[in-house]
PDB file of C-alpha atoms in Angstrom:
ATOM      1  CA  UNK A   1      16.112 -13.777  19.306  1.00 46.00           C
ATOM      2  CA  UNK A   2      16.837 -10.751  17.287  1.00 55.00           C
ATOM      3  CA  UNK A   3      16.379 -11.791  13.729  1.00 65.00           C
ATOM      4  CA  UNK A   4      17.986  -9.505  11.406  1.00 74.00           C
ATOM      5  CA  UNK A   5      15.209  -7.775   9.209  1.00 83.00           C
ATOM      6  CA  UNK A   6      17.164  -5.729   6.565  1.00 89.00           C
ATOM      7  CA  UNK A   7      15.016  -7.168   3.759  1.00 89.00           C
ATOM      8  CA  UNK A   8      11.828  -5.450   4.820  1.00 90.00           C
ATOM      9  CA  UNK A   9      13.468  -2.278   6.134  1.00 91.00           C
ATOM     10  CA  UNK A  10      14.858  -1.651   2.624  1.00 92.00           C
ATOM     11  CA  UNK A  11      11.457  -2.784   1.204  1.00 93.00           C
ATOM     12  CA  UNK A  12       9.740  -0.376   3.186  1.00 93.00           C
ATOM     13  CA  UNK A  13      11.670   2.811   2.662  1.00 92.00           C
ATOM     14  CA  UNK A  14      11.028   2.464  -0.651  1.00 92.00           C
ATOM     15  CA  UNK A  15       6.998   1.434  -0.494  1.00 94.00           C
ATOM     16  CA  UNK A  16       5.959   3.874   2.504  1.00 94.00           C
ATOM     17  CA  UNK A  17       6.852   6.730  -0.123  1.00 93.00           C
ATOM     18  CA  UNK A  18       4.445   4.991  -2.857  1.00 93.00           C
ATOM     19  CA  UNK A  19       1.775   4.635  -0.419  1.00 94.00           C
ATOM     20  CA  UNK A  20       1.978   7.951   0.939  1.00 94.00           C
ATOM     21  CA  UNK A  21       1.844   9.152  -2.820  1.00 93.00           C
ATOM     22  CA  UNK A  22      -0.954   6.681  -3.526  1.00 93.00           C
ATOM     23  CA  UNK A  23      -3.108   8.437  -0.645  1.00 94.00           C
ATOM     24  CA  UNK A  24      -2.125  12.282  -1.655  1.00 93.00           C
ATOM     25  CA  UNK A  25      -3.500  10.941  -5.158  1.00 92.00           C
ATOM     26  CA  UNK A  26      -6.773   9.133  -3.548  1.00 92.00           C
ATOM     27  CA  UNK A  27      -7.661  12.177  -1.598  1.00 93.00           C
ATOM     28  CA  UNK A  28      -7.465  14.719  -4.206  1.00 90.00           C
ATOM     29  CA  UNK A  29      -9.139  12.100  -6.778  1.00 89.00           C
ATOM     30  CA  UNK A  30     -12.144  11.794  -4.612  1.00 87.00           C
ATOM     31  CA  UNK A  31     -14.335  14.443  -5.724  1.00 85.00           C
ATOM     32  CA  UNK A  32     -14.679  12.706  -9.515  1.00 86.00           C
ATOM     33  CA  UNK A  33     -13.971   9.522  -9.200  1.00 89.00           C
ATOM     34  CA  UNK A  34     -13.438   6.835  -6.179  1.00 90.00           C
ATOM     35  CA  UNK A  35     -11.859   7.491  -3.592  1.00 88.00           C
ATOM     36  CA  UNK A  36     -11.808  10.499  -0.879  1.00 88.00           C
ATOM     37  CA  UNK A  37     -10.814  11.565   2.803  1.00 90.00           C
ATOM     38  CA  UNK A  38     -11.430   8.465   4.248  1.00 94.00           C
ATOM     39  CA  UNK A  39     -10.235   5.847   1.919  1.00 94.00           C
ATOM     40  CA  UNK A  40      -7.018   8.139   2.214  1.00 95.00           C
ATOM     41  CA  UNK A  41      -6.149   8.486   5.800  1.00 95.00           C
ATOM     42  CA  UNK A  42      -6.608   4.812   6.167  1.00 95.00           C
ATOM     43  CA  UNK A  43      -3.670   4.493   3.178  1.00 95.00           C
ATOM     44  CA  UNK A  44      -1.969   7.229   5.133  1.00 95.00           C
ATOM     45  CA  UNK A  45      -2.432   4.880   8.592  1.00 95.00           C
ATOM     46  CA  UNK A  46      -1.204   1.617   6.834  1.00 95.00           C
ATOM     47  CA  UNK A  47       2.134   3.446   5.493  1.00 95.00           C
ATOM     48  CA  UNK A  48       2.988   4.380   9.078  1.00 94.00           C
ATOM     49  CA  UNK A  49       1.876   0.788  10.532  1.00 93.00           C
ATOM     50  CA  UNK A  50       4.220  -0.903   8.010  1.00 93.00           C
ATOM     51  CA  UNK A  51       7.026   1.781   8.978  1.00 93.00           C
ATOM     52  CA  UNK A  52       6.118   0.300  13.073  1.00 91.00           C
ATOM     53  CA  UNK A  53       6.281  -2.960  11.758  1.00 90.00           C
ATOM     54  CA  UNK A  54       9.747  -2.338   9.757  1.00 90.00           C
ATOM     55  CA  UNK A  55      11.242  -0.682  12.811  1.00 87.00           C
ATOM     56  CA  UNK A  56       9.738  -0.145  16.137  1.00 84.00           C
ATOM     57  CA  UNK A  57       7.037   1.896  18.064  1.00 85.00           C
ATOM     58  CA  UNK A  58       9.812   4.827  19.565  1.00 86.00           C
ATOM     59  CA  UNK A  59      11.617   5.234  15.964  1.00 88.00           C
ATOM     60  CA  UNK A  60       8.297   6.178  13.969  1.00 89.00           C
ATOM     61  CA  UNK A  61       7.370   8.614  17.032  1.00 88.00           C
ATOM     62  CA  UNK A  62      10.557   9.739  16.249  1.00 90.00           C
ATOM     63  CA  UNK A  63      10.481  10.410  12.284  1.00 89.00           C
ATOM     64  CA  UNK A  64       6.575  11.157  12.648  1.00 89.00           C
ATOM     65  CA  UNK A  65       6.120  13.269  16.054  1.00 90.00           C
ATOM     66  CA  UNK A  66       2.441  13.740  15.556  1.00 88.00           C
ATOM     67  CA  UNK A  67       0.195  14.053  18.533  1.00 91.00           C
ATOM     68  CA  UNK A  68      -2.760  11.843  17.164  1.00 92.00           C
ATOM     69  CA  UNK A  69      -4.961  12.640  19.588  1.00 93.00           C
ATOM     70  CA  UNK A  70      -4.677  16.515  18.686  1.00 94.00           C
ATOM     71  CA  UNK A  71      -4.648  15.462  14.608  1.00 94.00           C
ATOM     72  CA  UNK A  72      -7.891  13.940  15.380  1.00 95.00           C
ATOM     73  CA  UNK A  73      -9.250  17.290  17.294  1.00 96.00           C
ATOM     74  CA  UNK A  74      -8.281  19.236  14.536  1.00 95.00           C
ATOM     75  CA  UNK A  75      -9.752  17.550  12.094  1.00 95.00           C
ATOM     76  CA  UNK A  76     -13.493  17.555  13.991  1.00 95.00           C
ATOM     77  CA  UNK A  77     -13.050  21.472  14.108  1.00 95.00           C
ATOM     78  CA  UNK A  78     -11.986  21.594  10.546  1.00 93.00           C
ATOM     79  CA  UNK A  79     -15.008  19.738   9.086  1.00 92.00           C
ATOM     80  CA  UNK A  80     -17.107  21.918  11.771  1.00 92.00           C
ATOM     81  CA  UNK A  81     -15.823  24.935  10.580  1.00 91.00           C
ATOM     82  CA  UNK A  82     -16.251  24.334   7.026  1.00 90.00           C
ATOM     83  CA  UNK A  83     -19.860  23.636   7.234  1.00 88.00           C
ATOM     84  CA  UNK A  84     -20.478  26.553  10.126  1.00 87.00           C
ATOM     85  CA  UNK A  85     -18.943  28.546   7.270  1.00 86.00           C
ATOM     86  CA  UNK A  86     -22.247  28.703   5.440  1.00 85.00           C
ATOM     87  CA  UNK A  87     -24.144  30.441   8.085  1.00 86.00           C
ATOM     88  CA  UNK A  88     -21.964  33.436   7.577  1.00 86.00           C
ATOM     89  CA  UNK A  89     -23.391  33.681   4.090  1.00 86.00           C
ATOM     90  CA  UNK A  90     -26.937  33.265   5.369  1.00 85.00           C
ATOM     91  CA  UNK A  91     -27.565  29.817   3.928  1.00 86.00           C
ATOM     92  CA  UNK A  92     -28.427  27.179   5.288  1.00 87.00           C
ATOM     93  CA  UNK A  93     -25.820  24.562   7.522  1.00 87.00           C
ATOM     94  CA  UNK A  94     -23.324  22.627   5.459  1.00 85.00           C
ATOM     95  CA  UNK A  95     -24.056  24.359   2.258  1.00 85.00           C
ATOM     96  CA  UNK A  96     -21.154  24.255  -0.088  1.00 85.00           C
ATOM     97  CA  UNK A  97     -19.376  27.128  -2.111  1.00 83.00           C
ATOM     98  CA  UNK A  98     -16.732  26.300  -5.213  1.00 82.00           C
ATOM     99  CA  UNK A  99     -15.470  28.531  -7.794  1.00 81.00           C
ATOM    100  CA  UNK A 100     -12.929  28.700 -10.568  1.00 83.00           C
ATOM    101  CA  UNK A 101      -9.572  30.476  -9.451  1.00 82.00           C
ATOM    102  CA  UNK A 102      -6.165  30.975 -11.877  1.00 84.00           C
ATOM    103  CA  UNK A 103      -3.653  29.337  -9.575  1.00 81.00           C
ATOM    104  CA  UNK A 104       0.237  30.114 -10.826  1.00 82.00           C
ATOM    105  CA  UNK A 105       0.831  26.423 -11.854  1.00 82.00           C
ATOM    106  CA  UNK A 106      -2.042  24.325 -12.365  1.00 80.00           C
ATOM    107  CA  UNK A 107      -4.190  27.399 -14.090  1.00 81.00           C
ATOM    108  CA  UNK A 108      -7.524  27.283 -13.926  1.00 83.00           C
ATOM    109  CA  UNK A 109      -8.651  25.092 -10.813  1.00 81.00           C
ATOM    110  CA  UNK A 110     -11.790  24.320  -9.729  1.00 81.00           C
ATOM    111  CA  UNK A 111     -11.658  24.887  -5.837  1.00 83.00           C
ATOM    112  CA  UNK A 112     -14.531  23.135  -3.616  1.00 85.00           C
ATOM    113  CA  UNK A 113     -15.124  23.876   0.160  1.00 86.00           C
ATOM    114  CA  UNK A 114     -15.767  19.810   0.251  1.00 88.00           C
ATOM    115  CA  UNK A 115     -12.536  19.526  -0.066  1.00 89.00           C
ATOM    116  CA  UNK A 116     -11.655  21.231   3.201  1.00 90.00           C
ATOM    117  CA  UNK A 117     -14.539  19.102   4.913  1.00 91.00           C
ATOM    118  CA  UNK A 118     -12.507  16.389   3.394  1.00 92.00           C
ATOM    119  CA  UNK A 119      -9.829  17.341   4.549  1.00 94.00           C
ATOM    120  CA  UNK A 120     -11.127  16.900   8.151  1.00 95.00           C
ATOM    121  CA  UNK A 121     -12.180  13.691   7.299  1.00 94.00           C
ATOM    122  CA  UNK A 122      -8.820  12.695   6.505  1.00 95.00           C
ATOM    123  CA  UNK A 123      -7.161  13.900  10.008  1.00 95.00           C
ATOM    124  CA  UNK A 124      -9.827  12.718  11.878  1.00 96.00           C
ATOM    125  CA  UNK A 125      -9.106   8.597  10.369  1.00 96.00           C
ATOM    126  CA  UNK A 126      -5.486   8.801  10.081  1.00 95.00           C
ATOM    127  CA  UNK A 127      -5.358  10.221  14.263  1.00 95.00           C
ATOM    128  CA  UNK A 128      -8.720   7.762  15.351  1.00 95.00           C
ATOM    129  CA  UNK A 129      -6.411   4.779  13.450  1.00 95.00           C
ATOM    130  CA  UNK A 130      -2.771   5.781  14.657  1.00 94.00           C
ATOM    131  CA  UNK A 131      -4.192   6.360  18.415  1.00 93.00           C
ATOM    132  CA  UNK A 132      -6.142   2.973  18.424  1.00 93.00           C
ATOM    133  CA  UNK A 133      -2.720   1.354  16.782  1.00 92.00           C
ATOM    134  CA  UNK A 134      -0.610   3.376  18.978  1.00 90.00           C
ATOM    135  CA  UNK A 135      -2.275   2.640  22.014  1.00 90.00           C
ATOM    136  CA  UNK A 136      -2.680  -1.390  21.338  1.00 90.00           C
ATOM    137  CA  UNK A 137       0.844  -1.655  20.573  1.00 84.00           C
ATOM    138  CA  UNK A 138       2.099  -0.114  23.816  1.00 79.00           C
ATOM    139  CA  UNK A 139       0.087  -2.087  25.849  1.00 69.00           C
ATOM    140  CA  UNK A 140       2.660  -4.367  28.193  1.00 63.00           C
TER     141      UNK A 140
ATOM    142  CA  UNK B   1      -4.240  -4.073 -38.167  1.00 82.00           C
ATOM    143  CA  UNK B   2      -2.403  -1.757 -35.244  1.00 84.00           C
ATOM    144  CA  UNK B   3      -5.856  -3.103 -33.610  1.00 87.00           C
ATOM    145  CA  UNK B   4      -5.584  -6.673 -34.217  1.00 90.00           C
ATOM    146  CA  UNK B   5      -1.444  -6.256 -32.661  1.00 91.00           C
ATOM    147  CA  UNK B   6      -2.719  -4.904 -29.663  1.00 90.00           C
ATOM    148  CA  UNK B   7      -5.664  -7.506 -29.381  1.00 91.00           C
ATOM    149  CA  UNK B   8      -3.278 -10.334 -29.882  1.00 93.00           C
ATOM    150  CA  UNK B   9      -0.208  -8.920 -27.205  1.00 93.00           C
ATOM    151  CA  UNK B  10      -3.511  -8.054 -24.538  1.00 94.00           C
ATOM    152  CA  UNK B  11      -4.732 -11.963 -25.286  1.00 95.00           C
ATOM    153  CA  UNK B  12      -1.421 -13.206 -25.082  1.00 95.00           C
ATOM    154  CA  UNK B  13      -0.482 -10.915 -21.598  1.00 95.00           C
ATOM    155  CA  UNK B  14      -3.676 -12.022 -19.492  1.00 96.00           C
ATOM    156  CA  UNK B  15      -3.341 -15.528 -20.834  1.00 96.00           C
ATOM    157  CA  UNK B  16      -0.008 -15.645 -19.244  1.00 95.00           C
ATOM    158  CA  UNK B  17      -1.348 -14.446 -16.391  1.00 96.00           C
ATOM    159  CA  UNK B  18      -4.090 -16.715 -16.073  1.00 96.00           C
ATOM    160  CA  UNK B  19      -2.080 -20.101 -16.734  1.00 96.00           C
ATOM    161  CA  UNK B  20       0.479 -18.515 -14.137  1.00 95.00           C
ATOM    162  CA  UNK B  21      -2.129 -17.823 -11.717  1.00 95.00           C
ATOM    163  CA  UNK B  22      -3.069 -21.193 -12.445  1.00 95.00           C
ATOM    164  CA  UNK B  23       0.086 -22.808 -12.262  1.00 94.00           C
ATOM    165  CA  UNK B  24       0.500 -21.295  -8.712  1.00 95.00           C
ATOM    166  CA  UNK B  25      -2.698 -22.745  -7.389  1.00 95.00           C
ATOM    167  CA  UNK B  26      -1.162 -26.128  -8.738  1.00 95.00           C
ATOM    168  CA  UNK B  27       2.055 -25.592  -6.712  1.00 93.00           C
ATOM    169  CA  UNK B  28      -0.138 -24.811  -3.247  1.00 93.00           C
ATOM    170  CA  UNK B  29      -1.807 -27.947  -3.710  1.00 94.00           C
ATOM    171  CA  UNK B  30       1.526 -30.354  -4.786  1.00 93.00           C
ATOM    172  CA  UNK B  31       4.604 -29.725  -3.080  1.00 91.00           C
ATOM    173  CA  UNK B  32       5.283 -31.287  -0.146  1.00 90.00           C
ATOM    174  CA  UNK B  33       6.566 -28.183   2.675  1.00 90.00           C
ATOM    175  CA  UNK B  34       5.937 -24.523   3.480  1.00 91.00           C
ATOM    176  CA  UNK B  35       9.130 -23.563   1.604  1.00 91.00           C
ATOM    177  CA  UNK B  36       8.734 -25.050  -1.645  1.00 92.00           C
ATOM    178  CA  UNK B  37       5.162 -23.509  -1.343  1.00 92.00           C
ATOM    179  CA  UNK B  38       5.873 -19.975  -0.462  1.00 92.00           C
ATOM    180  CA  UNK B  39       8.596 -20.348  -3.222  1.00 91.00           C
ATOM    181  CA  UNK B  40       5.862 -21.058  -5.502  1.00 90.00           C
ATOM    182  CA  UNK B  41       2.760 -17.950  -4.313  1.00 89.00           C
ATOM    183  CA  UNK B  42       6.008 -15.471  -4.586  1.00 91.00           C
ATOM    184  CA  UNK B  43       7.305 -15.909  -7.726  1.00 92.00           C
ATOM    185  CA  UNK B  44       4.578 -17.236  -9.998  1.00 93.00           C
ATOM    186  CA  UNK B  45       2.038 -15.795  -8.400  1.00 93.00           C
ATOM    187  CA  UNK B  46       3.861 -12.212  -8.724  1.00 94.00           C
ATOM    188  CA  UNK B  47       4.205 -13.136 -12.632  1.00 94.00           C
ATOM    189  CA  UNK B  48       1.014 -13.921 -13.394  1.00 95.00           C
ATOM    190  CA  UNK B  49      -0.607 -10.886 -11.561  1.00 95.00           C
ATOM    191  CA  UNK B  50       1.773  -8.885 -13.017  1.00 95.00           C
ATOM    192  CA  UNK B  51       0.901  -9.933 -16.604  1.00 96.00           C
ATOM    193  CA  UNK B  52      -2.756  -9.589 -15.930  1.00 96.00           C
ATOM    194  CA  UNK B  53      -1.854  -5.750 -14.845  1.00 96.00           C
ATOM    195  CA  UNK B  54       0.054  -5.412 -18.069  1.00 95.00           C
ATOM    196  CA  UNK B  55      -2.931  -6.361 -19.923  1.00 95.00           C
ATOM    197  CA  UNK B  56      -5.015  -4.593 -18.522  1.00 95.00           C
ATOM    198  CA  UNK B  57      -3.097  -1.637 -18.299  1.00 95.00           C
ATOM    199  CA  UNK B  58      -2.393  -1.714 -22.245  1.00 93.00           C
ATOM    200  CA  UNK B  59      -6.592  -2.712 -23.027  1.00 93.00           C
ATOM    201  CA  UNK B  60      -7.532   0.448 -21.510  1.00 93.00           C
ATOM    202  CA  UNK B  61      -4.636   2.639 -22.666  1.00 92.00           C
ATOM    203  CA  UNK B  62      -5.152   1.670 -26.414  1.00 90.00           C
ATOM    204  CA  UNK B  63      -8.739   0.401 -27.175  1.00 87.00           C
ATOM    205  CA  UNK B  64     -10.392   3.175 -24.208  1.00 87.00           C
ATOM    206  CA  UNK B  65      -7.629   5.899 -25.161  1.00 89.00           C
ATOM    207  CA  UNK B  66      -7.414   6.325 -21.014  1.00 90.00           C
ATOM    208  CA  UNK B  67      -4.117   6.014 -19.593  1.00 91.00           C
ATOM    209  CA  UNK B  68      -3.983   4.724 -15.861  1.00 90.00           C
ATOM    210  CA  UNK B  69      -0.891   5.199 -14.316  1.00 90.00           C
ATOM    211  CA  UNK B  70      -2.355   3.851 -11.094  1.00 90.00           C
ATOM    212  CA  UNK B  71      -1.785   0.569 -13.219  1.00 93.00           C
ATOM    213  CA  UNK B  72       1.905   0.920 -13.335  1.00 93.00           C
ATOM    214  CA  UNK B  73       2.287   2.259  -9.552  1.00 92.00           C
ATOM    215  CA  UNK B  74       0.535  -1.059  -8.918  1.00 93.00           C
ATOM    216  CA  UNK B  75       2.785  -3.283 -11.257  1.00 94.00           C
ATOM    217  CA  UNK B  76       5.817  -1.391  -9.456  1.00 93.00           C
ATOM    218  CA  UNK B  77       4.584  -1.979  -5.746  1.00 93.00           C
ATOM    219  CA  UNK B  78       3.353  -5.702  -5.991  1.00 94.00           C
ATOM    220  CA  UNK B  79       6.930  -6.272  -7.524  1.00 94.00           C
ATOM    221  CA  UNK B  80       8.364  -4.962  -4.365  1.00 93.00           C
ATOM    222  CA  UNK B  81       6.074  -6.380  -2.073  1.00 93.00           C
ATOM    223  CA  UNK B  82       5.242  -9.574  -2.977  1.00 93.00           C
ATOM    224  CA  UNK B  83       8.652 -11.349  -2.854  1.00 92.00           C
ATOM    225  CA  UNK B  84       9.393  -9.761   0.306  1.00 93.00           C
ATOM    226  CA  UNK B  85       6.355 -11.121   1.766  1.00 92.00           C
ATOM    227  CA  UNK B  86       7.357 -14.320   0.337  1.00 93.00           C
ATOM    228  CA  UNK B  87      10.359 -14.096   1.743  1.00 91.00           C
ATOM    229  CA  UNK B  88       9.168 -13.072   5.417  1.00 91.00           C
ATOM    230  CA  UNK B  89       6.618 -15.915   5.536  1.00 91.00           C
ATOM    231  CA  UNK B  90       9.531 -18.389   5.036  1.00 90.00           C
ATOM    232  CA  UNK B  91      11.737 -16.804   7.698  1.00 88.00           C
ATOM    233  CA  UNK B  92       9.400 -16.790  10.129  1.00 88.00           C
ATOM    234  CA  UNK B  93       8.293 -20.290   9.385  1.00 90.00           C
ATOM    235  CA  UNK B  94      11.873 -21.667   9.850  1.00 88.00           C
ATOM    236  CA  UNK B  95      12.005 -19.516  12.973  1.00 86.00           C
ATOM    237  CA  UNK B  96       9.341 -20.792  14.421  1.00 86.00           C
ATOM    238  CA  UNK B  97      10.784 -24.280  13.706  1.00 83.00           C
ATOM    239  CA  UNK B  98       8.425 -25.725  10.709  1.00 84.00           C
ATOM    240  CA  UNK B  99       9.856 -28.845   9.136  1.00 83.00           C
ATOM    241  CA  UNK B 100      11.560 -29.073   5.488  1.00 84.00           C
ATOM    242  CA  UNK B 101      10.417 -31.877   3.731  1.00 82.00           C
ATOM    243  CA  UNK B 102      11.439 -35.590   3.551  1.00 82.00           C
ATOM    244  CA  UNK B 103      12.898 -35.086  -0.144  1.00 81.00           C
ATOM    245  CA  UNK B 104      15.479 -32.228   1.408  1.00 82.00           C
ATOM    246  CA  UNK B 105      19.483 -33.439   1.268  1.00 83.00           C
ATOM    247  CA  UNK B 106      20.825 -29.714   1.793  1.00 83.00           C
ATOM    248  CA  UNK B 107      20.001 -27.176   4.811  1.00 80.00           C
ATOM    249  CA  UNK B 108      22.540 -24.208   4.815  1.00 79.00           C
ATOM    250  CA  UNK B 109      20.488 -21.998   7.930  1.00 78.00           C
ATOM    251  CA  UNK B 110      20.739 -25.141  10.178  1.00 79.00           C
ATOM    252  CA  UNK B 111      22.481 -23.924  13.034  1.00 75.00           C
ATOM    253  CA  UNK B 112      22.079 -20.502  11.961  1.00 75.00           C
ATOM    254  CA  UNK B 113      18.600 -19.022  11.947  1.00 75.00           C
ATOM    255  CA  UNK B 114      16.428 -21.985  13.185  1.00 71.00           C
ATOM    256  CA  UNK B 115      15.423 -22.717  17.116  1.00 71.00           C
ATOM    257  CA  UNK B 116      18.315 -24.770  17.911  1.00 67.00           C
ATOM    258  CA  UNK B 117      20.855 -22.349  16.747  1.00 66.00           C
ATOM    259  CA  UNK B 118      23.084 -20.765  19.534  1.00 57.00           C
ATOM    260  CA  UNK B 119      22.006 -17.862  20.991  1.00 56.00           C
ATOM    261  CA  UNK B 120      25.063 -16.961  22.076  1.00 51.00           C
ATOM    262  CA  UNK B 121      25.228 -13.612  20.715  1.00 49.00           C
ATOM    263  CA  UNK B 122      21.426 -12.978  22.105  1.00 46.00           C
ATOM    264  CA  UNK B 123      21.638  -9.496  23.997  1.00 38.00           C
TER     265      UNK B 123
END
């Protein structure tokens, strides 16, 4: 029986957008206070299960055409790049730069190369959750 | 005396929230069906968290001087979700065919919704 489900479609358009925010915030936040790459791409991987559960499997491949598998290759060679960086510079592996920049809007910005390992992080848990997810759900 | 204001609303805000979060521990245990029940973890439930959020929220804000807006993002998303969730749990429970209770004189969705409505229009 198709039930009609226009309660929690309307409830998620509007709460996918806060979550999404929510990670953006937690992944950013991370370097001062709780939170980080993976605590976000798990947020990020809940928003797009509830859209699956809203709707179905082929409409959020639709909105979201992400090739997980790739997301999750790109962000191994991100966080491998970042701390391969450092033997450019003739330090040791994984060694860490930051520095204080004048950005146009924000002013002056601390800018850490964590953050880019982070950001690896982040792609690697939101593809490794959306591919296990993915790959469960279209099991017949 | 701005201090002792504050005090008094943060008291009075998580006390709310407390008795409500009481009140819908109460209602799990007493009524008699999965309706009345889910009627009573949505609404009160949402109230009393929400009050304890509030409280919270405004203890920090004026006795810590640290606003937390992730405080308000969660008083905004728990009022969306929760009564939604409420409101799924009791559709799929009367989907799935759970009883009403003895006391009920009134079913409008009989026919409509539950198993033994027509599927007629089933494609």
């Amino acid at each position: 029986m198709r039930t009609n489900d226009v309660m929690l479609q309307t409830a998620t358009k509007v709460v996918t957008f806060i979550i999404l925010m929510f990670a953006v915030h937690i992944f950013f936040a991370g370097h001062y206070t709780p939170g980080g790459g993976f605590v976000g791409g798990l947020l990020t991987a809940s928003a797009i299960v509830l859209l699956m559960l809203a709707f179905d499997i082929e409409t959020v491949k639709k909105i979201i055409p992400f090739n997980y598998v790739m997301m999750t290759a790109i962000g191994l060679l991100l966080a491998l790049a970042t701390a391969g960086a450092s033997i450019f510079f003739n330090v040791p592996f994984f060694t860490h730069a930051y520095d204080y920049f004048y950005l146009p809007l924000f002013g002056k910005t601390s800018l850490h190369s964590a953050a880019l390992f982070d950001l690896g992080v982040y792609l690697v848990v939101v593809g490794v959750t959306m591919t296990i997810i993915q790959t469960i759900g279209e099991d017949e | 005396m701005v201090t002792t204001v504050i005090n008094v609303f943060i008291i009075l805000l998580i006390g709310t929230g407390v008795l409500f979060s009481a009140v819908t521990a109460l209602g799990l245990v007493r009524l008699p069906d999965v309706y009345t029940r889910t009627h009573a973890a949505s609404k009160s439930a949402t109230l009393g968290v929400l009050c304890v959020l509030a409280g919270v929220f405004l203890h920090f804000w004026f006795k810590e001087d640290h606003f937390n807006p992730q405080l308000i993002i969660a008083i905004a998303f728990l009022f969306i979700t929760s009564p939604v969730s409420g409101h799924l749990i009791g559709r799929a429970s009367y989907v799935a065919g759970i009883k009403l209770a003895e006391e009920t004189v009134r079913d409008d969705l009989k026919g409509v919704l539950g198993p033994e409505a027509k599927t007629d229009e089933k494609k």
